[in-house]
Short mmCIF file of C-alpha atoms in Angstrom, two decimals:
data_model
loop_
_atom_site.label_atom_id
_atom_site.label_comp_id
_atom_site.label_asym_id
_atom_site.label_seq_id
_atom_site.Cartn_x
_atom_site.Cartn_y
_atom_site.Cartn_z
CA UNK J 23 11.91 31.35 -38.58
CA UNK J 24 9.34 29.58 -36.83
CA UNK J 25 5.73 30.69 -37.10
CA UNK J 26 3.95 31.63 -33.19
CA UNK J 27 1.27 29.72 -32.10
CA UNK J 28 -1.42 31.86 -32.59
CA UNK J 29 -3.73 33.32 -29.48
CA UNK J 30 -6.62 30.22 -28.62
CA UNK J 31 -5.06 27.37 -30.68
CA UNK J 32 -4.10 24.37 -28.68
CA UNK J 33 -0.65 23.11 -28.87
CA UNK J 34 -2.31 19.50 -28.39
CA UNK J 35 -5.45 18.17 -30.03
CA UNK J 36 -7.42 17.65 -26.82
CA UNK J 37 -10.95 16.40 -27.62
CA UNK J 38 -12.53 19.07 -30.25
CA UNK J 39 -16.79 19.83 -30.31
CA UNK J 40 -16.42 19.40 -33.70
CA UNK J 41 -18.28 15.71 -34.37
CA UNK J 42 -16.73 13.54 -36.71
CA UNK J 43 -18.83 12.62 -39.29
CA UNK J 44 -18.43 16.45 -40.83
CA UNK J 45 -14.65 15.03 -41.45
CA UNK J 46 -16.23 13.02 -44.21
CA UNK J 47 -18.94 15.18 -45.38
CA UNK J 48 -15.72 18.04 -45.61
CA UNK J 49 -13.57 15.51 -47.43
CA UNK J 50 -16.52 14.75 -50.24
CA UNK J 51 -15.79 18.54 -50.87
CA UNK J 52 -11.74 19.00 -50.62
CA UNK J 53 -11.58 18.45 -54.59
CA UNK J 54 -13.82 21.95 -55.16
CA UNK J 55 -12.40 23.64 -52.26
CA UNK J 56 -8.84 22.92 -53.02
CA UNK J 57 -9.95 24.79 -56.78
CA UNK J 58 -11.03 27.94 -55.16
CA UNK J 59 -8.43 27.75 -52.49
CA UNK J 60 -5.82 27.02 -55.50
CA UNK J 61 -7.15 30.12 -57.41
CA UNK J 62 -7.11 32.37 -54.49
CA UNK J 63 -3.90 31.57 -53.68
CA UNK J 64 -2.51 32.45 -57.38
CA UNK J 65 -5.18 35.80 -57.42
CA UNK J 66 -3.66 37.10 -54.46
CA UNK J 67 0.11 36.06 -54.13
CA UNK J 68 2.02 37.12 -56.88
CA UNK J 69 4.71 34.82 -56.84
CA UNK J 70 2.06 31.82 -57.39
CA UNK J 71 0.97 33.59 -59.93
CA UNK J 72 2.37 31.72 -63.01
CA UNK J 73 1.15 29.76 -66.15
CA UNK J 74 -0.97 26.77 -64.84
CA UNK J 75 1.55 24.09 -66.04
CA UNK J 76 4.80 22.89 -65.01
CA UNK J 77 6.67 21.45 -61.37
CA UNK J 78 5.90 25.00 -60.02
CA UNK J 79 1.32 24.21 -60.07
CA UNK J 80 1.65 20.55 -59.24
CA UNK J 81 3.81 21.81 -56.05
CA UNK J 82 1.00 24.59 -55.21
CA UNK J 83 -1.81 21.53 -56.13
CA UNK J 84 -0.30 19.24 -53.68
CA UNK J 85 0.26 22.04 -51.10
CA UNK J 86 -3.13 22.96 -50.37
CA UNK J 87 -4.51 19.66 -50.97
CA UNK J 88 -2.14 18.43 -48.21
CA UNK J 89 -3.37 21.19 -45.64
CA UNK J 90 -6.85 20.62 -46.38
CA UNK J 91 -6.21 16.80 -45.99
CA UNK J 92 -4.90 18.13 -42.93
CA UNK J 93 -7.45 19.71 -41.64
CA UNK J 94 -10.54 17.08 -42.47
CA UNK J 95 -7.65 14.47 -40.51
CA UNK J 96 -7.87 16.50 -37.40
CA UNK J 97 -11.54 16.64 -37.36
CA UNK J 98 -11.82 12.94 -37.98
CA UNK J 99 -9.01 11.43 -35.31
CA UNK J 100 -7.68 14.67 -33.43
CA UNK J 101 -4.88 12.27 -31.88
CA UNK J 102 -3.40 12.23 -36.01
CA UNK J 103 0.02 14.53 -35.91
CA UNK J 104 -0.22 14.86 -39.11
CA UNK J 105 3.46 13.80 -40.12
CA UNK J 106 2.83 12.69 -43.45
CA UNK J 107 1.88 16.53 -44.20
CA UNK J 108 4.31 18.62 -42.33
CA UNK J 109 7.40 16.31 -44.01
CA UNK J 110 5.80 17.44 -47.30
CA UNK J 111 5.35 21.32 -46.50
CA UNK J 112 9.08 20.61 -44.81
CA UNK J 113 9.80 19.83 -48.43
CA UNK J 114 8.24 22.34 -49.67
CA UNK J 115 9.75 25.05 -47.38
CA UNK J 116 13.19 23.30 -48.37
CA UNK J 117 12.41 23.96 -51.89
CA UNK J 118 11.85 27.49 -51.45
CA UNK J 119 14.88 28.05 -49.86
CA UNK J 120 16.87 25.53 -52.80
CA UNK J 121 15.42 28.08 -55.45
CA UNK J 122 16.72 31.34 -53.90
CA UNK J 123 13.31 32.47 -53.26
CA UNK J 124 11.68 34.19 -50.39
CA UNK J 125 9.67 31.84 -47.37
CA UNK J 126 7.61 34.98 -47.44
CA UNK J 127 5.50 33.78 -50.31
CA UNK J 128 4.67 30.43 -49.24
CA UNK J 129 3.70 31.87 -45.63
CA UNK J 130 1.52 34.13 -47.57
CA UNK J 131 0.26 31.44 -49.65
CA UNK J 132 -0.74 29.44 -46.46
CA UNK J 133 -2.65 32.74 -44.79
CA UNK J 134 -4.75 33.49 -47.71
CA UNK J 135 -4.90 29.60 -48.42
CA UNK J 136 -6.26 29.08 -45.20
CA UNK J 137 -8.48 31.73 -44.54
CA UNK J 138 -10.58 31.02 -47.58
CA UNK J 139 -10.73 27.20 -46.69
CA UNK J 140 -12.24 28.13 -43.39
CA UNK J 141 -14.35 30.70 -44.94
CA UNK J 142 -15.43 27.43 -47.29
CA UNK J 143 -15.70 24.78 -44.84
CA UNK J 144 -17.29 27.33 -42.28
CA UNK J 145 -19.99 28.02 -44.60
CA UNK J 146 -20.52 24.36 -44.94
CA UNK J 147 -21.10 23.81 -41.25
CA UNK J 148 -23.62 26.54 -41.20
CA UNK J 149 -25.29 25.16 -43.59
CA UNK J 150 -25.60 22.21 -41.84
CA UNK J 151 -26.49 23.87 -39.50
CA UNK J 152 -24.38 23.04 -36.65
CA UNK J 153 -23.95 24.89 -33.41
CA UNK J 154 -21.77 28.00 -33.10
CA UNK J 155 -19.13 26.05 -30.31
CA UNK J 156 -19.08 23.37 -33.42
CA UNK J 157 -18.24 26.28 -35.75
CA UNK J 158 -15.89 27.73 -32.78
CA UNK J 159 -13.84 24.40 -32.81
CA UNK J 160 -13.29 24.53 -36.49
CA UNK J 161 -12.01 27.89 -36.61
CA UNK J 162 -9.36 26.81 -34.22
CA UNK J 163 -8.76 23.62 -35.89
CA UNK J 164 -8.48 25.69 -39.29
CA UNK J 165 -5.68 27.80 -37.30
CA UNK J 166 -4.18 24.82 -35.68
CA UNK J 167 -3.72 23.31 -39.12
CA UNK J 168 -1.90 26.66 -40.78
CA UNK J 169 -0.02 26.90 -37.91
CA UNK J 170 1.46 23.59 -38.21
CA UNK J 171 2.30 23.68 -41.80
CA UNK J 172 3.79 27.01 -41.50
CA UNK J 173 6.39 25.30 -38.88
CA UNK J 174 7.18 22.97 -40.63
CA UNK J 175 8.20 24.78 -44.01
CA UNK J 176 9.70 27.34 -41.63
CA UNK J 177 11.92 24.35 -40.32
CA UNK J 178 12.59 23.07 -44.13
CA UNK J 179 13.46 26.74 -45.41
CA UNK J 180 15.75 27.22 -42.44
CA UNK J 181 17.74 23.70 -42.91
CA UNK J 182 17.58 24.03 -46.67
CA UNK J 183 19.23 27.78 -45.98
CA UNK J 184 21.87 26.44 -43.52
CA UNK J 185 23.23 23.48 -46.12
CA UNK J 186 22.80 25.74 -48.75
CA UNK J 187 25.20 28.52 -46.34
CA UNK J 188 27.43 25.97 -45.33
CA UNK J 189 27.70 24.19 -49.46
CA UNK J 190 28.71 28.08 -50.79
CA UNK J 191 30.89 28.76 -48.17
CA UNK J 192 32.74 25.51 -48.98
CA UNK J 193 32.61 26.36 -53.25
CA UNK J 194 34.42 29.98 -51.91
CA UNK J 195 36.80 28.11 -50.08
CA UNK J 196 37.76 26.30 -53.14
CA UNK J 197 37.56 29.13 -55.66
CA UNK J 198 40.20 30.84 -52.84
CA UNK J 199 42.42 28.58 -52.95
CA UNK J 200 41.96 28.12 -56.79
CA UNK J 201 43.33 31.77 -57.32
CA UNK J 202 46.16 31.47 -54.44
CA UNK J 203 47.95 28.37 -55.39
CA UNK J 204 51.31 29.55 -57.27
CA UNK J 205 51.55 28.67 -61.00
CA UNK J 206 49.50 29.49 -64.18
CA UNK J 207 45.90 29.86 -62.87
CA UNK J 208 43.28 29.88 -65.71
CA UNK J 209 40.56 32.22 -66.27
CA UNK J 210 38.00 30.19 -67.21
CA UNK J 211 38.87 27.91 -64.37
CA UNK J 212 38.09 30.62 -62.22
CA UNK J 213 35.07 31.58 -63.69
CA UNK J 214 33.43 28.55 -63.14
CA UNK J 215 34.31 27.82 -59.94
CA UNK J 216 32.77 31.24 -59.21
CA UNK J 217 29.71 30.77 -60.91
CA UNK J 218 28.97 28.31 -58.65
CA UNK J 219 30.55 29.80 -55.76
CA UNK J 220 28.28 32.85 -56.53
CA UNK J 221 30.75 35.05 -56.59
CA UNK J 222 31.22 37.85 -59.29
CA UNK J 223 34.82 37.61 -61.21
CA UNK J 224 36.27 41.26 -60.73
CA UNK J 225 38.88 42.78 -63.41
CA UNK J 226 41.30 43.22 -60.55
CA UNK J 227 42.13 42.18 -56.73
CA UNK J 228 44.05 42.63 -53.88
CA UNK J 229 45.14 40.00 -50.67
CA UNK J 230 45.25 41.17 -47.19
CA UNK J 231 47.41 39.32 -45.06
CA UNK J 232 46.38 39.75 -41.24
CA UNK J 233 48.22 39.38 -38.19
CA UNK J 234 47.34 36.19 -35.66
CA UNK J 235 44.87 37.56 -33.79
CA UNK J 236 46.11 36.27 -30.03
CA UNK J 237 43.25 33.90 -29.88
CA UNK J 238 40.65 32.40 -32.29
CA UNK J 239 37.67 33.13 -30.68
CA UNK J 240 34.82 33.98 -33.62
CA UNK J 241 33.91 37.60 -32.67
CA UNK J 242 37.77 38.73 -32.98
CA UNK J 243 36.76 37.59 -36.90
CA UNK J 244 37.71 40.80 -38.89
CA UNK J 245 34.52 41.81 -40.86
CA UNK J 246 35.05 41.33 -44.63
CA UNK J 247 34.55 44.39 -46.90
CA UNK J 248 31.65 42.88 -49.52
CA UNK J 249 32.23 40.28 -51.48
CA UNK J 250 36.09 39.35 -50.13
CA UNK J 251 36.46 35.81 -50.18
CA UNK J 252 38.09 35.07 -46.39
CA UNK J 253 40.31 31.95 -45.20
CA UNK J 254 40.71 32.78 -41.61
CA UNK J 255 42.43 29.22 -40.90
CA UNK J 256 45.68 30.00 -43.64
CA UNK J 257 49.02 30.98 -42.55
CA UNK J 258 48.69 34.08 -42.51
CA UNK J 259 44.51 34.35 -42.18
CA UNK J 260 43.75 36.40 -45.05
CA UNK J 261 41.50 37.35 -47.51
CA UNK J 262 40.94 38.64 -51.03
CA UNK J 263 39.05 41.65 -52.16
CA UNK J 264 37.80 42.38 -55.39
CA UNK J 265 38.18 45.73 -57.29
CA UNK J 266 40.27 47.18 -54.78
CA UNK J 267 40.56 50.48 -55.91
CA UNK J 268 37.16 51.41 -56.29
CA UNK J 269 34.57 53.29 -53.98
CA UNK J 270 37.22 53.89 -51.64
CA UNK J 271 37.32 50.02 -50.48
CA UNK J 272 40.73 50.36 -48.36
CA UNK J 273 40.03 53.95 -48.06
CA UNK J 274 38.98 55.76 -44.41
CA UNK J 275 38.27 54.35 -40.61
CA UNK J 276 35.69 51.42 -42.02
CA UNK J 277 38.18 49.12 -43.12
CA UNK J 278 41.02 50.19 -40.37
CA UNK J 279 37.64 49.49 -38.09
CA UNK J 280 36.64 46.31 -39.54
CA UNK J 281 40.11 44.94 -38.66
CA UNK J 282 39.49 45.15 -35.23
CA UNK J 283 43.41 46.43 -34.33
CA UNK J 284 44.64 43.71 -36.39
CA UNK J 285 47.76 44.27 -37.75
CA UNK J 286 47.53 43.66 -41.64
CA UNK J 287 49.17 43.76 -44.76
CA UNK J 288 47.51 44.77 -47.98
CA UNK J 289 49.19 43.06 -51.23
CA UNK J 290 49.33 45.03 -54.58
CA UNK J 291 46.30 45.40 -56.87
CA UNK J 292 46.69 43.00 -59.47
CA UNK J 293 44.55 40.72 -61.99
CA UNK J 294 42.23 37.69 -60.79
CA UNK J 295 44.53 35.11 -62.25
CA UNK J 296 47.30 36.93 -60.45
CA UNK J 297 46.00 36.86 -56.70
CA UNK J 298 49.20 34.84 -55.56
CA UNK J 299 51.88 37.36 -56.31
CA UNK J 300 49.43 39.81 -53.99
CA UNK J 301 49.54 37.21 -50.88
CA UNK J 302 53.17 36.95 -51.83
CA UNK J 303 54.20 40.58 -51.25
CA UNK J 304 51.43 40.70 -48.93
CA UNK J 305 53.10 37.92 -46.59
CA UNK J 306 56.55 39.26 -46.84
CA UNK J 307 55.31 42.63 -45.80
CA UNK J 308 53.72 41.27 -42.48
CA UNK J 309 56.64 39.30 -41.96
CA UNK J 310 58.95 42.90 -41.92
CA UNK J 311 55.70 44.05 -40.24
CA UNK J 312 56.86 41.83 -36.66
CA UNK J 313 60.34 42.42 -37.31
CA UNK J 314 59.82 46.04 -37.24
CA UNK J 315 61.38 46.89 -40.29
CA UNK J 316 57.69 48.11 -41.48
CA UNK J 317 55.31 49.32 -38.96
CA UNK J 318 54.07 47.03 -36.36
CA UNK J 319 50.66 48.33 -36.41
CA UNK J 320 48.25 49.20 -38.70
CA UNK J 321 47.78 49.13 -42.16
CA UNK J 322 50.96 49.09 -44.45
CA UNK J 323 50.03 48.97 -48.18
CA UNK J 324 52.85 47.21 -50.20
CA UNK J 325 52.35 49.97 -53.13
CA UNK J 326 53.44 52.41 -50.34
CA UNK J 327 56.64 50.06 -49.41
CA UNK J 328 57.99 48.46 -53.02
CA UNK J 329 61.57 49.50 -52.64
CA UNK J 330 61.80 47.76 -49.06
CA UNK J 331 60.04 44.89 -50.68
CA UNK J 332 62.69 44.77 -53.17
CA UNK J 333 65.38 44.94 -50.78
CA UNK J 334 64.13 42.03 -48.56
CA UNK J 335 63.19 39.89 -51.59
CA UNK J 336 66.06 38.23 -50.91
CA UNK J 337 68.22 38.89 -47.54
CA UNK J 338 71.21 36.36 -48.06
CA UNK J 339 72.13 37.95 -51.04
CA UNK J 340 71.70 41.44 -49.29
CA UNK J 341 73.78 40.76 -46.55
CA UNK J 342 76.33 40.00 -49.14
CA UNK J 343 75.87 43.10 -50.58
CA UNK J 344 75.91 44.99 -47.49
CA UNK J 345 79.24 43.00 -46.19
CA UNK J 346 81.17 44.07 -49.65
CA UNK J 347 80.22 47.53 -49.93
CA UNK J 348 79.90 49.01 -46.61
CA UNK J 349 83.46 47.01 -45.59
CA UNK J 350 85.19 50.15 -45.26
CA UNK J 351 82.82 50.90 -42.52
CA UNK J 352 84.09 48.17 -40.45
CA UNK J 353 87.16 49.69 -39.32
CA UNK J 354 85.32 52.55 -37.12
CA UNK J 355 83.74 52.61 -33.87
CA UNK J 356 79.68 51.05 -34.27
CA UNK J 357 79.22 54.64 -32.67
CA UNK J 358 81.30 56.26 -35.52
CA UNK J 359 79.80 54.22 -37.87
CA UNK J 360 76.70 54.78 -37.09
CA UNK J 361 76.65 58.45 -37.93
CA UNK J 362 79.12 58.36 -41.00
CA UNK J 363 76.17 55.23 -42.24
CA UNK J 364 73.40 58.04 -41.41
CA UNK J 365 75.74 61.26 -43.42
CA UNK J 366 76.73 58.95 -46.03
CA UNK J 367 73.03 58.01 -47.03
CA UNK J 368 71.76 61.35 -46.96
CA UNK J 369 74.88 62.59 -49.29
CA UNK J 370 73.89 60.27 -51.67
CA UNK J 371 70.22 60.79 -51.62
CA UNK J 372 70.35 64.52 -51.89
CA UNK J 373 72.59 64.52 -54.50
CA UNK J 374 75.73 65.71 -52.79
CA UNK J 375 74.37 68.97 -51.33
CA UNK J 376 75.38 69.49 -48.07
CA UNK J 377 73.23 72.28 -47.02
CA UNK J 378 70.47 69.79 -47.58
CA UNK J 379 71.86 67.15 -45.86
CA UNK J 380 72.47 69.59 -42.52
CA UNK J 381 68.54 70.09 -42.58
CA UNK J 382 67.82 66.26 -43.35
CA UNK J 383 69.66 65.81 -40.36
CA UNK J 384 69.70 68.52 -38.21
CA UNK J 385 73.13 69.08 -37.62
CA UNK J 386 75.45 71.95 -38.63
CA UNK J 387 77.15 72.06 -42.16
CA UNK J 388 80.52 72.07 -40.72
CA UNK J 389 79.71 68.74 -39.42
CA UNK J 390 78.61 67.08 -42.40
CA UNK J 391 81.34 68.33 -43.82
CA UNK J 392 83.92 66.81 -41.47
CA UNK J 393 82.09 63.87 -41.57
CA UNK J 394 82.16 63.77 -45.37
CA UNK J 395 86.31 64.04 -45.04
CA UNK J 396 86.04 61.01 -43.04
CA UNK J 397 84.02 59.07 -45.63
CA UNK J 398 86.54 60.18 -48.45
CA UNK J 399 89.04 58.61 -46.79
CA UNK J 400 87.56 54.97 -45.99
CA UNK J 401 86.10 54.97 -49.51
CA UNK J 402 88.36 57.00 -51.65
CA UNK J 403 87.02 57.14 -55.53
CA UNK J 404 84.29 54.55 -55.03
CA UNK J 405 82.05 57.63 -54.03
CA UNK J 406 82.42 59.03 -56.91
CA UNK J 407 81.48 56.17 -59.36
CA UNK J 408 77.70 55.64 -59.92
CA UNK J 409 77.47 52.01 -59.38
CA UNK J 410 78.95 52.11 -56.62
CA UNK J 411 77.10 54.74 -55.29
CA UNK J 412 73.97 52.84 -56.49
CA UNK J 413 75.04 49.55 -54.33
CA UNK J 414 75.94 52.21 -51.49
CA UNK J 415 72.29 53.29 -51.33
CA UNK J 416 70.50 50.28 -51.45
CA UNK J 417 73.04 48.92 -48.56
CA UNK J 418 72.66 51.80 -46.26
CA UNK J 419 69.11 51.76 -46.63
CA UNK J 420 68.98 48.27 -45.78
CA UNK J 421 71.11 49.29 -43.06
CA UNK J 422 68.99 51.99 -41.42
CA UNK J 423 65.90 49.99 -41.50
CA UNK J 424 67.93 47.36 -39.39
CA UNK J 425 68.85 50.13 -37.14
CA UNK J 426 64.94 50.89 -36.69
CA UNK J 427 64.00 48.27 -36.05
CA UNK J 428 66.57 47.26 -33.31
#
């Protein structure tokens, strides 16, 4: 952000050939010349270019009359660092940056501004008819002086920019946790928190929960598709994304790529005021994620997963489940069991075909058959009657999940 010295203009006043006395036949003049610089400036930079009233032409007044103050100071004590000036353009450079608007303007303002003060105050000095190393000196005075108030609105616009980055990145931490905190969450809560968050309310979001990455060095940061708002110190790091379904947001190698091999859940697509319950199946979906009973790596969406979901919503009253129903299965070999668990599941999910269930399984008919015989016998009638089947299902699915993952 900071403005090169340019090529022949000292870093330190040293003594100037310019003689003193001009400073106060310049200064006798700064009223008229700050006019024509004023109206230059407004002629040829657009964006200065406004009605000649208001906060926005006093600022532009005081600005030039500052740098041509400026400029007649160095002539008259070269050892003056100016201070007074460059903490207003510093101000100045900080309001730039405050308003959202470009430090390209006001550097532009300062060329032009300068320029046609020295092309002012040059023609002065010939007039007077001083020598050409006089004239020299206050061309490089002129450029000392633009130089200097170009730094320091440079060094305002860049601190002004850094609060301002740091203040919005602390309203979208807020607005975050705003829409993840469980209970009621209101809309028009949200909406103003994003307003000033600057953050566009979508119709409709989604959480990713990621995996700890194995340290928290910043470059292992997972890049944020646009506009997600990202909490990378939660447990689990995650962050939201807005409209998740459009323009192919979780779609393709960019957003496996952004992750950086992070292991991450993606939570349903629901409404704004609904983000929790999208970090809630989100987090239980990485948790079954490092257990293993969902892929370890990669991406798992929970829309692809909603039965297991279900089925781990709550485990203690599964493992009842899975203790009452599957009982009969206790009195065989974990060997035995294991393949009448396997036969029995695929019976039931292929609606008692056994041809079907020889291919799901790749084994001969004649075996599922005699395996069947076996199953009649440790469950007798209960195979037959559709809630229990139903309770069968969900516990041998449960079941062979366990079994994958071990």
């Amino acid at each position: 952000m900071a403005v090169p010295t340019p090529h022949g203009v000292p870093n330190h006043p040293g003594t100037p050939l310019v003689p003193p006395e001009l400073a106060e036949l310049l200064r006798a003049q700064l009223a008229v010349v700050a006019d024509e610089v004023e109206e230059e400036v407004r002629r040829q930079v657009p964006e200065y270019a406004r009605p000649a009233d208001g906060a926005y032409r006093r600022n532009l007044r005081s600005g030039v009359v500052q740098a041509l103050t400026l400029f007649v100071d160095h002539i008259a004590d070269p050892r003056d660092d100016g201070g007074a000036i460059a903490a207003t353009y510093y101000e100045l450079g900080r309001g730039e940056a405050v308003e959202g608007r470009s430090l390209d303007a006001l550097q532009s303002a300062l060329r032009v501004g300068g320029l046609h003060a020295w092309r002012l105050m040059g023609r002065t000095a010939e007039e007077l008819g001083l020598d050409s190393t006089v004239v020299a000196a206050l061309g490089e005075l002129a450029f000392r002086t633009v130089h200097e108030v170009a730094q320091a609105a440079a060094a305002g616009y860049a601190e002004a920019q850094l609060r301002s980055s740091d203040e919005l990145e602390r309203r979208r931490r807020r607005l975050l946790d705003l829409l993840l905190e469980e209970g009621p969450v209101a809309l028009e809560a949200v909406q103003d928190l994003a307003h000033s968050a600057r953050w566009p309310v979508p119709r409709t979001v989604a959480v990713v929960a990621l995996a700890a990455a194995p340290d928290r060095r910043e470059e292992d940061r997972p890049l944020a598709a646009a506009g997600a708002l990202v909490d990378m110190e939660s447990r689990p790091p995650s962050m939201l994304v807005p409209d998740p379904d459009g323009s192919g947001r979780f779609g393709g190698r960019a957003f496996t790529l952004a992750l950086r091999g992070r292991p991450a859940a993606i939570g349903p697509t629901v409404a704004v005021t609904e983000a929790a319950q999208s970090l809630r199946f989100a987090t239980r979906a990485l948790g079954l994620m490092g257990r293993g009973i969902l892929p370890r790596q990669g991406v798992v969406r929970c829309s692809d997963h909603l039965s297991t979901l279900l089925l781990y919503g709550d485990e203690p009253l599964l493992e009842r489940l899975q203790a009452r129903v599957l009982a009969p299965l206790d009195t065989v070999s974990v060997g035995q069991r294991e393949r009448l668990a396997e036969t029995l599941l695929a019976w039931l999910l292929s609606g008692s075909n056994v041809p079907d269930v020889a291919v799901r399984l790749h084994i001969h008919p004649q075996t599922v058959r005699y395996r069947l015989r076996q199953l009649e016998k440790l469950f007798s009638d209960a195979l037959h009657d559709p809630e229990t089947r139903l309770d069968l299902i969900l516990a041998l699915r449960a079941e062979a999940l366990h079994t994958r993952q071990n």
